[in-house]
Coordinates of C-alpha atoms in Angstrom, one line a residue:
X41 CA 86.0 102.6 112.4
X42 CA 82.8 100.4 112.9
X43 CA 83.1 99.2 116.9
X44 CA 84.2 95.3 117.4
X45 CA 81.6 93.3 119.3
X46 CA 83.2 92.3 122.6
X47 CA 82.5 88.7 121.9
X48 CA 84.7 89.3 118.7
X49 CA 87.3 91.6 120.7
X50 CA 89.4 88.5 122.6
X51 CA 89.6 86.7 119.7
X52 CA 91.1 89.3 117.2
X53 CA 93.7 90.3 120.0
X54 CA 94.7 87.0 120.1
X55 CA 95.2 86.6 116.1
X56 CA 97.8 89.6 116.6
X57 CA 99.8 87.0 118.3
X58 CA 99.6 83.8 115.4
X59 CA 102.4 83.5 112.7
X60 CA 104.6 86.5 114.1
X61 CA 108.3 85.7 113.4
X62 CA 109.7 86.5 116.7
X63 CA 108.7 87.5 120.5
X64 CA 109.0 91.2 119.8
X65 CA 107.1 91.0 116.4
X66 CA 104.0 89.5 118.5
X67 CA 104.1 92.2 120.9
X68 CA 104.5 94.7 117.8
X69 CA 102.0 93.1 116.3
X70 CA 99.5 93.1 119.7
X71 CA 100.0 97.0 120.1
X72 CA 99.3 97.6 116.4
X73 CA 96.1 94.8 117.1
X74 CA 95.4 97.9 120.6
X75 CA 95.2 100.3 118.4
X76 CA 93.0 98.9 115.3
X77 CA 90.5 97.4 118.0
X78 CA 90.0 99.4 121.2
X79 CA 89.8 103.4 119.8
X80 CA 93.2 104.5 120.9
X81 CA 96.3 106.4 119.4
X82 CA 98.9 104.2 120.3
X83 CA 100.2 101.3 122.5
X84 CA 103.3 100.1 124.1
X85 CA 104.5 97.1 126.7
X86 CA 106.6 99.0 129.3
X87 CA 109.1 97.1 131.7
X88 CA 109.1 98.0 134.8
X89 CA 112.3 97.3 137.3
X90 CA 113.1 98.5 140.8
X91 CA 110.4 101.7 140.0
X92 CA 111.7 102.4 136.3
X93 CA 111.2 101.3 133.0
X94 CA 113.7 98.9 131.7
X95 CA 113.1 99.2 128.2
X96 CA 110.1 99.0 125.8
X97 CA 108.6 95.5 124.7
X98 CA 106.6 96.4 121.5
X99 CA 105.3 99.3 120.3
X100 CA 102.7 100.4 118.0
X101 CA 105.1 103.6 116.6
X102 CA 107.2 106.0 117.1
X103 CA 105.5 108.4 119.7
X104 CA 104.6 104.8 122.1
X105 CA 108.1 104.5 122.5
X106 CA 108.5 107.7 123.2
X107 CA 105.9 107.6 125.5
X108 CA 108.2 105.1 127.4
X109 CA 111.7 106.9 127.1
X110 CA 109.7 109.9 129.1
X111 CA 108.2 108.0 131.7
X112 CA 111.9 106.6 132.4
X113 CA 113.3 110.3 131.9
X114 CA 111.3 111.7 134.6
X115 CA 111.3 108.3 136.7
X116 CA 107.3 108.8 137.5
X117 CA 104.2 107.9 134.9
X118 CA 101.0 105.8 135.2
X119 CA 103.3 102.5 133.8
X120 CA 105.2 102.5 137.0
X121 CA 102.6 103.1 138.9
X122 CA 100.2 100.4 137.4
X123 CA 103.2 98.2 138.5
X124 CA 103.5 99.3 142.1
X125 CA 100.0 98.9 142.6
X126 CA 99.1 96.2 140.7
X127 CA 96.3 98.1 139.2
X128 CA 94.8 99.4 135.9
X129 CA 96.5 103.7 136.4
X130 CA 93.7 106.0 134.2
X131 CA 94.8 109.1 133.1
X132 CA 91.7 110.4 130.7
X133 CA 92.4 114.1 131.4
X134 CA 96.3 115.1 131.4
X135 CA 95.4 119.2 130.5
X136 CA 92.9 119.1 133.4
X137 CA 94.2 121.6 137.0
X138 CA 93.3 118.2 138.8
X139 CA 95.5 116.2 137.2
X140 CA 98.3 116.5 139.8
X141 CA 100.0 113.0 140.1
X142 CA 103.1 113.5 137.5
X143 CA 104.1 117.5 137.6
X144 CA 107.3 116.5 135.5
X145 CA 106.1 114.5 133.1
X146 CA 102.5 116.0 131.9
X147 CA 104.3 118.8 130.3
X148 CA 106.2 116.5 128.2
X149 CA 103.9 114.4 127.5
X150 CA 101.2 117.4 126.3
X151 CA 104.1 118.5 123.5
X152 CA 103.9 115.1 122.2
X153 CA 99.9 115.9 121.7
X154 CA 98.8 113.0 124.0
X155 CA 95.7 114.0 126.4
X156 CA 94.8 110.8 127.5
X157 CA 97.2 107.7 129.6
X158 CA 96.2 104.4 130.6
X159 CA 98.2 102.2 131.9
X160 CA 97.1 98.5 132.4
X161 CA 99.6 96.0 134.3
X162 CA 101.0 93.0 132.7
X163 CA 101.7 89.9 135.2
X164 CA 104.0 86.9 134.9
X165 CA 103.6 84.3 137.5
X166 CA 101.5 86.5 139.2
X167 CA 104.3 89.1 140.0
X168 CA 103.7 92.4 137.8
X169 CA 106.9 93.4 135.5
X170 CA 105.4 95.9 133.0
X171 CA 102.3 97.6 131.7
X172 CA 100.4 97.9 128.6
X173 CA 100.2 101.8 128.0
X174 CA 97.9 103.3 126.1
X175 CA 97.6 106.8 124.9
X176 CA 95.1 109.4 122.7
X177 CA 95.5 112.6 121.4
X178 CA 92.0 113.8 122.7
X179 CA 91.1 113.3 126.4
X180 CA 88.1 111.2 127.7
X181 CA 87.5 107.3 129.2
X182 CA 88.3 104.0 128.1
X183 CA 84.4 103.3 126.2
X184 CA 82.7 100.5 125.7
X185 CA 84.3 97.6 125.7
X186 CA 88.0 99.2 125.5
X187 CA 89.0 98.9 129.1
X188 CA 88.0 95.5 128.6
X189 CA 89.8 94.2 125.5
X190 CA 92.9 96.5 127.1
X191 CA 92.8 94.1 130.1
X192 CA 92.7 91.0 128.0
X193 CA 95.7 92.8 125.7
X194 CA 97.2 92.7 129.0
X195 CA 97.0 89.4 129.6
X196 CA 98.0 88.4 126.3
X197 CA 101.3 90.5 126.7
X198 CA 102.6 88.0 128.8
X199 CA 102.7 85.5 125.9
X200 CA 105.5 86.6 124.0
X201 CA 107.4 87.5 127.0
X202 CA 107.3 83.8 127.9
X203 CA 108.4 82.6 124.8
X204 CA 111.5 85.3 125.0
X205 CA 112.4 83.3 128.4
X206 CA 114.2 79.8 127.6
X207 CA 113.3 77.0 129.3
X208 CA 116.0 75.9 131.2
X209 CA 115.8 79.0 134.4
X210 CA 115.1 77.8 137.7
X211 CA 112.0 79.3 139.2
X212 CA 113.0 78.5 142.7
X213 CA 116.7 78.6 142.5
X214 CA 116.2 82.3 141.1
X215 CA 112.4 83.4 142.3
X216 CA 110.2 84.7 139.9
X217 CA 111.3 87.7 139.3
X218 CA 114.8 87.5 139.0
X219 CA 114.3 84.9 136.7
X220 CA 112.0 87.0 134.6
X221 CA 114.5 90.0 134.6
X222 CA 117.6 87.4 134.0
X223 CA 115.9 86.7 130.6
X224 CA 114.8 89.9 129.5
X225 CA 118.1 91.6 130.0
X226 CA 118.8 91.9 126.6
X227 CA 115.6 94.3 126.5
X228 CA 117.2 97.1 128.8
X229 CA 118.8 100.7 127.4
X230 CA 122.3 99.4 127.1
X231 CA 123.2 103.0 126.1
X232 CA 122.0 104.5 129.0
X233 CA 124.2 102.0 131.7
X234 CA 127.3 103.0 128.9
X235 CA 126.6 106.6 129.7
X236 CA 126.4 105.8 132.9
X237 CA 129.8 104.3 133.3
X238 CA 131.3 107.0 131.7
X239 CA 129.7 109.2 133.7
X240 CA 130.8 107.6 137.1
X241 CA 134.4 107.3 136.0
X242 CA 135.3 110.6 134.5
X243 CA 133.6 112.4 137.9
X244 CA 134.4 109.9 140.1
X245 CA 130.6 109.9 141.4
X246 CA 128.2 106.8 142.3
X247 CA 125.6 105.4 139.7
X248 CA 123.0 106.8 141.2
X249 CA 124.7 110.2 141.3
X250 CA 125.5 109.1 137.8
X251 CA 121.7 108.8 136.6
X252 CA 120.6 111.4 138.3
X253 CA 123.0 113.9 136.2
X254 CA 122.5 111.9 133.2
X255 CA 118.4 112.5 133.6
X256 CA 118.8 116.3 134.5
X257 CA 120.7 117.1 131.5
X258 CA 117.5 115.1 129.3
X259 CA 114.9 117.2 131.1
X260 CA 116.7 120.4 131.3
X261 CA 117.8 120.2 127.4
X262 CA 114.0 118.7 126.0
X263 CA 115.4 115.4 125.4
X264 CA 114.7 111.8 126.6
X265 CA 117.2 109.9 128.9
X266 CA 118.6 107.5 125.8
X267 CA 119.1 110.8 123.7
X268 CA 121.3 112.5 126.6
X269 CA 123.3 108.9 126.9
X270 CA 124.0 109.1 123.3
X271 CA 125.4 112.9 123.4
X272 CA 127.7 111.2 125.9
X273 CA 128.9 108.0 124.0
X274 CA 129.5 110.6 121.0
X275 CA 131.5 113.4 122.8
X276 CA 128.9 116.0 122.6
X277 CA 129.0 116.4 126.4
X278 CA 132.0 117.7 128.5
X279 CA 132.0 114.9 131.2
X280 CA 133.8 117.3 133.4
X281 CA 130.5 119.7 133.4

């Protein structure tokens, strides 16, 4: 693919974002924009809550979103990170000995064939609740003008998540960023809080207990969190084990 000058790269982001039907179709549609314009395998908008990913906001496939569902597995990954901080996270190495900062998830994430994170905050009202994650199949840094136009996709990712929020929340009544989690509810693993309940009632344990269980039976068995919550709902798993 013939490299997009960088005075050319803001603008086609931002044409991901006109005419798209919905919210979630822009966002779609500004991973898919990531991944034609800034040499990378795949995008996704993570949300981030309380040090975990609430759900995924766009995606440009199948392996972004799982991409997500892993980092929320294993509750560590440069998304939640990049939120803590504030701060781009680079991963450009994940097979490398030095590459020590996620034990859990690297192994995971290698036997999906991604080599290469980066994880790029996204801000509303100056108050950080996601990241833009991108991944590649081969290792190596952002080039060019890539860490550039991912920073500006960044930016833009705030867009549809305004326009998800209605207009009638009160900022100060609710602060910032219960206001932006009040409106983006809808967005979180529903199955997961089912399990969850289910979990905590038949064991009589807490929900942290709960999640914990819930996450070692994902990573022991190969599977993400929302897969294990589903075996659940379905019966496949003998609550009282």
């Amino acid at each position: 693919m013939r490299p997009v000058e960088k005075s050319q790269l803001r603008e086609r982001l931002g044409a991901a974002l006109i005419g798209a039907e919905t919210p979630l179709a822009a966002a779609d549609r500004l991973c898919e924009a990531c991944v034609d314009l800034l040499d990378v395998d795949g995008a996704s908008i993570s949300l981030i809550k309380d040090g975990g990913t609430t759900g995924t906001f766009g995606s440009s496939g199948d392996i972004s979103r799982v991409l997500d569902e892993l980092q929320f597995t294993y509750g560590q990954g440069p998304c939640i990170d990049a939120v803590k901080s504030n701060r781009p996270v680079i991963a450009d190495d994940l097979d490398s000995p030095s590459e020590d900062r996620w034990p859990a998830l690297i192994e995971a994430v290698l036997g999906h064939g991604i080599r290469a994170m980066y994880a790029l905050p996204v801000t509303v009202a100056s108050t950080p609740i996601g990241a833009l994650d991108l991944y590649r199949h081969h290792s190596g840094p952002l080039d060019g003008h890539a860490l550039t136009g991912g920073l500006w996709a960044a930016g833009l990712a705030s867009l549809p998540l305004l326009d998800l929020m209605n207009g009638d929340t009160d900022w100060e009544a609710a602060g910032v960023g219960a206001g932006v989690f009040d409106q983006l509810a809808s967005l979180e693993r529903v199955e997961v809080y089912q399990a969850t309940g289910m979990i905590v009632s038949a064991l009589d344990i807490d929900a942290a207990d709960a999640v914990a269980r819930l996450r070692g039976h994902a990573v022991s068995h190969d599977l993400t969190a929302s897969a294990a919550a589903y075996r659940v709902l379905d019966g496949r798993i003998l609550l009282a084990d």
